[in-house]
CSV table of C-alpha atoms in Angstrom, one decimal:
chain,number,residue,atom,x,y,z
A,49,UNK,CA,40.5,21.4,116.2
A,50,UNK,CA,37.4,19.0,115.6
A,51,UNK,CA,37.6,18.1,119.1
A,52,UNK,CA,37.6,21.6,120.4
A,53,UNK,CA,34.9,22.2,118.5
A,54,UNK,CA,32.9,19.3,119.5
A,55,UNK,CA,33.7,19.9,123.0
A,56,UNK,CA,32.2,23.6,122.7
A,57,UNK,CA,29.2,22.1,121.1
A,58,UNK,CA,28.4,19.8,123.7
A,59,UNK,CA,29.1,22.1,126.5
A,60,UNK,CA,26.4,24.7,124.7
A,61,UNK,CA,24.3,22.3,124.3
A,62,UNK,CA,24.3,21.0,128.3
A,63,UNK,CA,24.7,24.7,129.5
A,64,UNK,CA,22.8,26.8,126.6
A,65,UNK,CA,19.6,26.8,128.6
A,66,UNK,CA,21.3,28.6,131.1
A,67,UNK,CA,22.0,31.6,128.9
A,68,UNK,CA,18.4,32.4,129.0
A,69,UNK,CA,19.1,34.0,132.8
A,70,UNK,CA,22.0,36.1,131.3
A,71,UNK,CA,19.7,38.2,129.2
A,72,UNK,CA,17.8,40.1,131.1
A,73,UNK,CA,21.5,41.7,132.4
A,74,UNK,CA,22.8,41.5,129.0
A,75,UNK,CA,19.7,44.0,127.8
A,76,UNK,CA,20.1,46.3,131.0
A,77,UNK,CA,23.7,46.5,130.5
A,78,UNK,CA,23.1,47.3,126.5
A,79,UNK,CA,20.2,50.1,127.3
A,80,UNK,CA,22.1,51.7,130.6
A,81,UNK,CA,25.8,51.4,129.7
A,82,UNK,CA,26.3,50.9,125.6
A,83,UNK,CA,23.1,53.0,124.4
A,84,UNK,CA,24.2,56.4,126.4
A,85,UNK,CA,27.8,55.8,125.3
A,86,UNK,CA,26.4,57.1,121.9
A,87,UNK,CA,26.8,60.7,123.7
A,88,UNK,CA,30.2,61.0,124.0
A,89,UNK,CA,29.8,62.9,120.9
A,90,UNK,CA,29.5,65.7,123.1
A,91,UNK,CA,33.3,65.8,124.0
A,92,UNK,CA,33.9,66.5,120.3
A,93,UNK,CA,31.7,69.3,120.1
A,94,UNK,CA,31.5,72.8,120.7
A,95,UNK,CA,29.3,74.2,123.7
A,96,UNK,CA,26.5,73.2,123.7
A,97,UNK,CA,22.7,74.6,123.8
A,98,UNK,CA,19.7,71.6,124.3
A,99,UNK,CA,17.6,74.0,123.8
A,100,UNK,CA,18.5,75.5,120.5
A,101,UNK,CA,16.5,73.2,118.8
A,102,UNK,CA,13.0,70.7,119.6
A,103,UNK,CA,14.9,68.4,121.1
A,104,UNK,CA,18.3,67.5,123.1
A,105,UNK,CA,19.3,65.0,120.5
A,106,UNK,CA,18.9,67.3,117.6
A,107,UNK,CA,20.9,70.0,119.6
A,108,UNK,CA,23.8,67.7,120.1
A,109,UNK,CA,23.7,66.5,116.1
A,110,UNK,CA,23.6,69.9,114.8
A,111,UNK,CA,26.0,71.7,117.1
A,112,UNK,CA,29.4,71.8,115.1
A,113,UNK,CA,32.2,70.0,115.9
A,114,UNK,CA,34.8,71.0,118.2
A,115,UNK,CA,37.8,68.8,117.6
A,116,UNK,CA,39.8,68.8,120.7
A,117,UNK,CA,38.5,72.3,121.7
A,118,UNK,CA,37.3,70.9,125.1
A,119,UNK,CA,40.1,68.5,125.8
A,120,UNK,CA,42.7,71.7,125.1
A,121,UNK,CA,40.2,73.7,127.6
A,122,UNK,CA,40.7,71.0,130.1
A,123,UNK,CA,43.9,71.5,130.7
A,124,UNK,CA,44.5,75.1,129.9
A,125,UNK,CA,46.4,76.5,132.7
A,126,UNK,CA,43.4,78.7,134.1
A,127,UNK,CA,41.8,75.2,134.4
A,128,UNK,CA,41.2,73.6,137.8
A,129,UNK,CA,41.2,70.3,136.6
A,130,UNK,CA,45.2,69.3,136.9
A,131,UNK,CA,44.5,70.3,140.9
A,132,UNK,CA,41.3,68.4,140.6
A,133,UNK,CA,43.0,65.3,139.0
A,134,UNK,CA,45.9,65.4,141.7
A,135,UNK,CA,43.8,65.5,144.4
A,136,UNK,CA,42.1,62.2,142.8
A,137,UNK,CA,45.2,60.4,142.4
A,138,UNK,CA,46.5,61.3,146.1
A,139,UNK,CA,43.4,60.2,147.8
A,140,UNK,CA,43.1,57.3,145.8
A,141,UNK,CA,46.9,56.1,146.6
A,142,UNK,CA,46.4,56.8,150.4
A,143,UNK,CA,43.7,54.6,149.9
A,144,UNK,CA,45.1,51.6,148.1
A,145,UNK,CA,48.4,52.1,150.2
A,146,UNK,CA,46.7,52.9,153.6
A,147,UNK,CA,43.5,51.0,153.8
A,148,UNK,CA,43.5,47.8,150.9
A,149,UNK,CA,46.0,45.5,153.2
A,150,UNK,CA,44.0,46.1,156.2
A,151,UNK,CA,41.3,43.4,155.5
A,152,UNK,CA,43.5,40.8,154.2
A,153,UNK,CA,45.2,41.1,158.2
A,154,UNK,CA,42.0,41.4,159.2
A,155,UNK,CA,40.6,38.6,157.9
A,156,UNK,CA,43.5,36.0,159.0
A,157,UNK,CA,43.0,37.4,162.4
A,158,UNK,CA,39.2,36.6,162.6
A,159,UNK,CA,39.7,33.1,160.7
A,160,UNK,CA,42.8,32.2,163.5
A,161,UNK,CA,40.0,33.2,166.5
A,162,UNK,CA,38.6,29.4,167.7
A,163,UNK,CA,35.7,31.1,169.0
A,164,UNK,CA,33.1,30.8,166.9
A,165,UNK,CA,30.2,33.0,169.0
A,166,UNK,CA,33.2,35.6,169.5
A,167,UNK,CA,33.9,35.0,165.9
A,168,UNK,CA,30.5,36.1,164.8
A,169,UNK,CA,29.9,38.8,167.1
A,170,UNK,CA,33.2,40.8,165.8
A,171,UNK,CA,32.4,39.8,161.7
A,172,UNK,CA,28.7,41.5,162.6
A,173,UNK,CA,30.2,44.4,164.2
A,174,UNK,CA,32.9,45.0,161.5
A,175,UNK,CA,30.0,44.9,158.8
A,176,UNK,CA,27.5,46.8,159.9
A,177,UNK,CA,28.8,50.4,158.9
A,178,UNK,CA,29.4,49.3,155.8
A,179,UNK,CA,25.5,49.2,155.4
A,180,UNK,CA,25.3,52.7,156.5
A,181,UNK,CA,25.0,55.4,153.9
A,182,UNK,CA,28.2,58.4,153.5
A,183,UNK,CA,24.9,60.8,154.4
A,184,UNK,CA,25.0,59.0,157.7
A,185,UNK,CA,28.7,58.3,158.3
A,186,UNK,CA,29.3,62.1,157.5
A,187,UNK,CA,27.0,63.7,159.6
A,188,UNK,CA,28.5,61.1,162.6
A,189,UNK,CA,32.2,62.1,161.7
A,190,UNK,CA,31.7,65.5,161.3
A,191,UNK,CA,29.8,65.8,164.8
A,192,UNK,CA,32.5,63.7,166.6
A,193,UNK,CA,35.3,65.7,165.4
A,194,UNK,CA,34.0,69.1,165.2
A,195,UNK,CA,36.3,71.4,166.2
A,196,UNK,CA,34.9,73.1,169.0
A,197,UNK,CA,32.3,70.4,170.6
A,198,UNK,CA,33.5,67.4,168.7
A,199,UNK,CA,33.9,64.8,171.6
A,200,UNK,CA,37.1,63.5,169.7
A,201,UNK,CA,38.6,67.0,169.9
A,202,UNK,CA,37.7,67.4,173.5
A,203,UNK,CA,39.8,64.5,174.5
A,204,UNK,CA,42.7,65.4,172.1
A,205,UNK,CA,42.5,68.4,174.0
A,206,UNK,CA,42.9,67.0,177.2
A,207,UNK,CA,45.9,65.3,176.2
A,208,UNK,CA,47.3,68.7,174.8
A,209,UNK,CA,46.9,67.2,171.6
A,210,UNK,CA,46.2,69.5,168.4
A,211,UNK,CA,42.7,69.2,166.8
A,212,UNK,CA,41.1,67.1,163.7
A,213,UNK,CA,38.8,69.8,161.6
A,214,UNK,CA,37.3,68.5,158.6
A,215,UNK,CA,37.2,71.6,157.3
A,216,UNK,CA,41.2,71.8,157.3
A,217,UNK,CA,42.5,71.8,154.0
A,218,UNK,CA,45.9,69.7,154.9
A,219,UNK,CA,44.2,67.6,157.1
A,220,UNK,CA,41.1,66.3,154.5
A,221,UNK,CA,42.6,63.4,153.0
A,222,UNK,CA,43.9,61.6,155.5
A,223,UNK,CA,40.2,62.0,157.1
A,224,UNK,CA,38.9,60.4,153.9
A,225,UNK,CA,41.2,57.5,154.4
A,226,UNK,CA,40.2,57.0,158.0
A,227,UNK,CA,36.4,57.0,157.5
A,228,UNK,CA,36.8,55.2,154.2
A,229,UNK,CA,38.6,52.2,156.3
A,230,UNK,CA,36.2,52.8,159.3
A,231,UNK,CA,33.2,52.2,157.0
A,232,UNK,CA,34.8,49.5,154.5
A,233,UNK,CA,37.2,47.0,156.4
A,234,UNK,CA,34.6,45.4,157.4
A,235,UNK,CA,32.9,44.3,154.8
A,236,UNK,CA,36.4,44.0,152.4
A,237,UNK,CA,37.3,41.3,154.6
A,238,UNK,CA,34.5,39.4,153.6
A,239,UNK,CA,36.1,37.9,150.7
A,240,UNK,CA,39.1,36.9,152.1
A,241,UNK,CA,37.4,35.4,155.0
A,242,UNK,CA,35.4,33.3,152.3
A,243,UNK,CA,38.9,32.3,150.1
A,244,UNK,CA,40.7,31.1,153.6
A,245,UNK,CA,37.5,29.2,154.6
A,246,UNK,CA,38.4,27.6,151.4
A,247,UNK,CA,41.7,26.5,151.8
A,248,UNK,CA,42.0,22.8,152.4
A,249,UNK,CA,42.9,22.1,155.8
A,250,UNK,CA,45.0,19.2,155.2
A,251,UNK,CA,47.6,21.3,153.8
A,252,UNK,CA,47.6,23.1,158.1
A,253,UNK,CA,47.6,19.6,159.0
A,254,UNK,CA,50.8,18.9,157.4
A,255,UNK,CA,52.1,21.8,157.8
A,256,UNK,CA,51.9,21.0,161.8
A,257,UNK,CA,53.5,17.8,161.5
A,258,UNK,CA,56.4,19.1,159.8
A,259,UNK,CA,56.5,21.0,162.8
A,260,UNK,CA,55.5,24.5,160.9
A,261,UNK,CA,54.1,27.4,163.3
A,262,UNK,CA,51.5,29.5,163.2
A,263,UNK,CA,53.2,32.3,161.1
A,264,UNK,CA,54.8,30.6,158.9
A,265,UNK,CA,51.4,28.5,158.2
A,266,UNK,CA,50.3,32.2,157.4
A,267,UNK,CA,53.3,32.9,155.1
A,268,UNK,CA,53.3,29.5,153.3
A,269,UNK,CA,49.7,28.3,153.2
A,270,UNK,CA,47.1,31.3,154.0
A,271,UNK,CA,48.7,33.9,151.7
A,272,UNK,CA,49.3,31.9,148.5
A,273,UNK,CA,46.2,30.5,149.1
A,274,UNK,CA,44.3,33.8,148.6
A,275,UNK,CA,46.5,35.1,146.2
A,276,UNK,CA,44.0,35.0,143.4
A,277,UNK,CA,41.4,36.4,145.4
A,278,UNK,CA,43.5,39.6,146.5
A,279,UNK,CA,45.0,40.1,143.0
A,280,UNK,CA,41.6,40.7,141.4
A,281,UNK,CA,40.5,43.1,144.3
A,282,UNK,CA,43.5,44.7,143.6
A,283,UNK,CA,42.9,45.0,139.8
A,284,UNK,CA,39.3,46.0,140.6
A,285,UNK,CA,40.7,48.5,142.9
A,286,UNK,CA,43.1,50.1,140.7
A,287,UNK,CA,40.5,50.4,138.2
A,288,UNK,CA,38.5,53.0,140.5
A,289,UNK,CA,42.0,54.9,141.1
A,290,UNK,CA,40.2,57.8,139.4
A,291,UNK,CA,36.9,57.7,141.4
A,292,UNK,CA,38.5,58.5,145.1
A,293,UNK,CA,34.8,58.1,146.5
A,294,UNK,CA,32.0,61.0,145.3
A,295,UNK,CA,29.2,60.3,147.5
A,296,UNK,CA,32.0,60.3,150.5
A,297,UNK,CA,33.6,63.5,149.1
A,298,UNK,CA,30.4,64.9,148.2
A,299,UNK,CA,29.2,64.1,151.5
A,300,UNK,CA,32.1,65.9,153.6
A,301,UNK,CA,33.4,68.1,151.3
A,302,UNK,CA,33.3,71.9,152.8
A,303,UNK,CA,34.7,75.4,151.1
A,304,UNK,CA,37.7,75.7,153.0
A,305,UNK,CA,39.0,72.3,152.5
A,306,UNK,CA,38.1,72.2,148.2
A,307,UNK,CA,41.8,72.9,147.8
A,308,UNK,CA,42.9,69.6,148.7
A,309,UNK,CA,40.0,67.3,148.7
A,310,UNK,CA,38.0,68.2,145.7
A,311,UNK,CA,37.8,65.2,142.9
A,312,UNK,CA,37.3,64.6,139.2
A,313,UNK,CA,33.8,63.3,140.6
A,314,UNK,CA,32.7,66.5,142.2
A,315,UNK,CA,34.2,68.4,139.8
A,316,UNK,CA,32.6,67.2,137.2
A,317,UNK,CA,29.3,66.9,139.2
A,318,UNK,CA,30.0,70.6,139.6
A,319,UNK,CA,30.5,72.0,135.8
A,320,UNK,CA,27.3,69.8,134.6
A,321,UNK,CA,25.0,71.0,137.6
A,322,UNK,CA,26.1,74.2,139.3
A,323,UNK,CA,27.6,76.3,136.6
A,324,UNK,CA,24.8,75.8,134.2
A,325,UNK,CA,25.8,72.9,132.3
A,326,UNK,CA,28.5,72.8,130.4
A,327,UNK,CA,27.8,69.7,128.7
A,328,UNK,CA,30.5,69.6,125.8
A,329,UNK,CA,33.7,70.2,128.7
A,330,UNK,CA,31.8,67.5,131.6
A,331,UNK,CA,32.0,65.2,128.5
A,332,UNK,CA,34.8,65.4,128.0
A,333,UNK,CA,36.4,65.3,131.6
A,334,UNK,CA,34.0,62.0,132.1
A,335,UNK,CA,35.8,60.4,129.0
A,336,UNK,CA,39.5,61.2,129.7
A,337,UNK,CA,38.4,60.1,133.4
A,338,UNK,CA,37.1,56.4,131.9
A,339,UNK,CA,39.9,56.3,129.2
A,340,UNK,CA,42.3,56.5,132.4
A,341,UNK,CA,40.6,54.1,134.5
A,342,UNK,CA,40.7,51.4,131.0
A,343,UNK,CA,44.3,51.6,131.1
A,344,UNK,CA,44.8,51.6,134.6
A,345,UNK,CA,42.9,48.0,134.8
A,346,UNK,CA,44.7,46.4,132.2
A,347,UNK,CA,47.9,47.9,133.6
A,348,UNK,CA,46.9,46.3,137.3
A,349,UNK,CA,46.1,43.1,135.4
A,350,UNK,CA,49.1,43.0,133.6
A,351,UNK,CA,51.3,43.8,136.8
A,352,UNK,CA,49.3,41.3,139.1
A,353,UNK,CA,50.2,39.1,136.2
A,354,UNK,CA,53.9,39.2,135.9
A,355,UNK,CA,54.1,40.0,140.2
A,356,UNK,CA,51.9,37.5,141.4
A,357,UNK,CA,51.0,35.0,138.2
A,358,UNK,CA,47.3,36.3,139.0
A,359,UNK,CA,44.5,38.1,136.3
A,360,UNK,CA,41.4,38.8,135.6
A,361,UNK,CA,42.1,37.2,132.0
């Protein structure tokens, strides 16, 4: 124990300087994350009127308390928040399912490529959408596959082939998955570009003389290798299983198509802006929404544990 303890000591007192640079973050992250969390009151509370007294604060303090009231509202059966919570989860899945492997492929493909002009020509093409803002990618998507002079749709129906309408209900998720990958791949395959770069070579070397080819090299070497790498983007990913993308949603969403592709994000969006602020129930959606996401990452940190021997912690 003494040693432990010396060894802490010593290690704060070579590194302890360097604490200074983590304050600044430390104070934003205490003002903008911890301070507003103080108004989660809300979800406890009966509706709520900011204006009933001088100030917001003192309208939240003096409004009585609710209980459960809005978590029982929630899910009444008149609510459209169990739709609004499956659509979530299904876009979300198609995501992780559809789209998360992609880069790791991806990025073995561009790594194997000796090419290095070809090399960087395809990495600056694959990132560049990802700099693009969901304003932009929808406006692009939605032109290109509008229904009636969408260029996409023209040569579908040349083929004979049916049309893609954003506006199509059945047909919205699976759109969010595409553009999601179009706009993300890219860039997702960053990091594993990054962990197989740092794979020591000598282990292909050997690999080689024992006369090992190129996939199992893959399968043996490139995949443990970035093991870690993809079982903390997976946690990390998991974690945002209840966000399915707002700005992308909010960005694309149309009428007809709210059915299947509105999210807790919009939703919620929609009950605090559109319908005149409904404070107490958007709390309370928000705070089952974060509870969710909490479990969800320890859960993916526990799995990645026991499947891959991988964690955050």
């Amino acid at each position: 124990m003494l040693k432990v303890r010396f060894k802490e000591r010593s290690k704060f007192k070579k590194y302890g300087s360097l604490m200074l640079f983590l304050l600044p973050a430390a104070l934003l992250a205490f003002v903008f994350c911890y301070v507003p969390m103080a108004g989660l009151i809300m979800a406890f509370k009966q509706e709520i009127d900011l204006t009933a007294y001088e100030s917001s604060v003192a309208s939240i303090i003096m409004t009585p308390w609710g209980g459960f009231s809005q978590f029982i509202k929630l899910f009444a059966a008149n609510s459209d928040f169990l739709r609004v919570l499956g659509n979530t989860l299904f876009i979300s899945v198609l995501k992780i399912v559809l789209v998360f492997p992609i880069p790791i492929f991806l990025a073995i493909l561009i790594t194997e490529v000796s090419n290095k002009a070809f090399n960087k020509a395809v990495q600056s093409v694959m990132y560049l959408p990802h700099f693009l803002s969901w304003a932009v990618v929808a406006s692009v998507f939605m032109t290109f596959m509008h229904p009636n002079t969408g260029a996409l749709n023209a040569v579908l129906g040349a083929l004979g082939l049916g049309k893609i309408d954003v506006s199509n209900a059945n047909q919205f998720p699976w759109l969010m998955v595409l553009t999601t990958g179009w706009k993300d791949i890219g860039w997702s395959a960053v990091a594993y570009i990054s962990a197989i770069l740092a794979i020591d070579t000598e282990q292909y070397e050997a690999a080689k003389i024992d006369g090992a080819g190129k996939l199992k090299q893959i399968w043996h070497i490139t995949l443990p290798g970035i093991a870690g790498t993809v079982a903390v983007l997976l946690i990390m990913r998991i974690g945002y299983l209840m966000d399915a993308g707002f700005e992308q949603i909010y960005a694309m969403l149309t009428p007809t198509a709210e059915s299947r592709g509105e999210i807790i994000g919009t939703y919620i969006y929609k009950l605090a802006i559109k319908n005149g602020g409904s404070y107490a129930l958007t709390t309370a959606a928000g705070l089952f929404n974060s509870v969710i996401s909490l479990v969800l990452v320890l859960g993916g940190n526990l799995f990645c544990k026991k499947a891959f021997h991988r964690s955050i912690w």
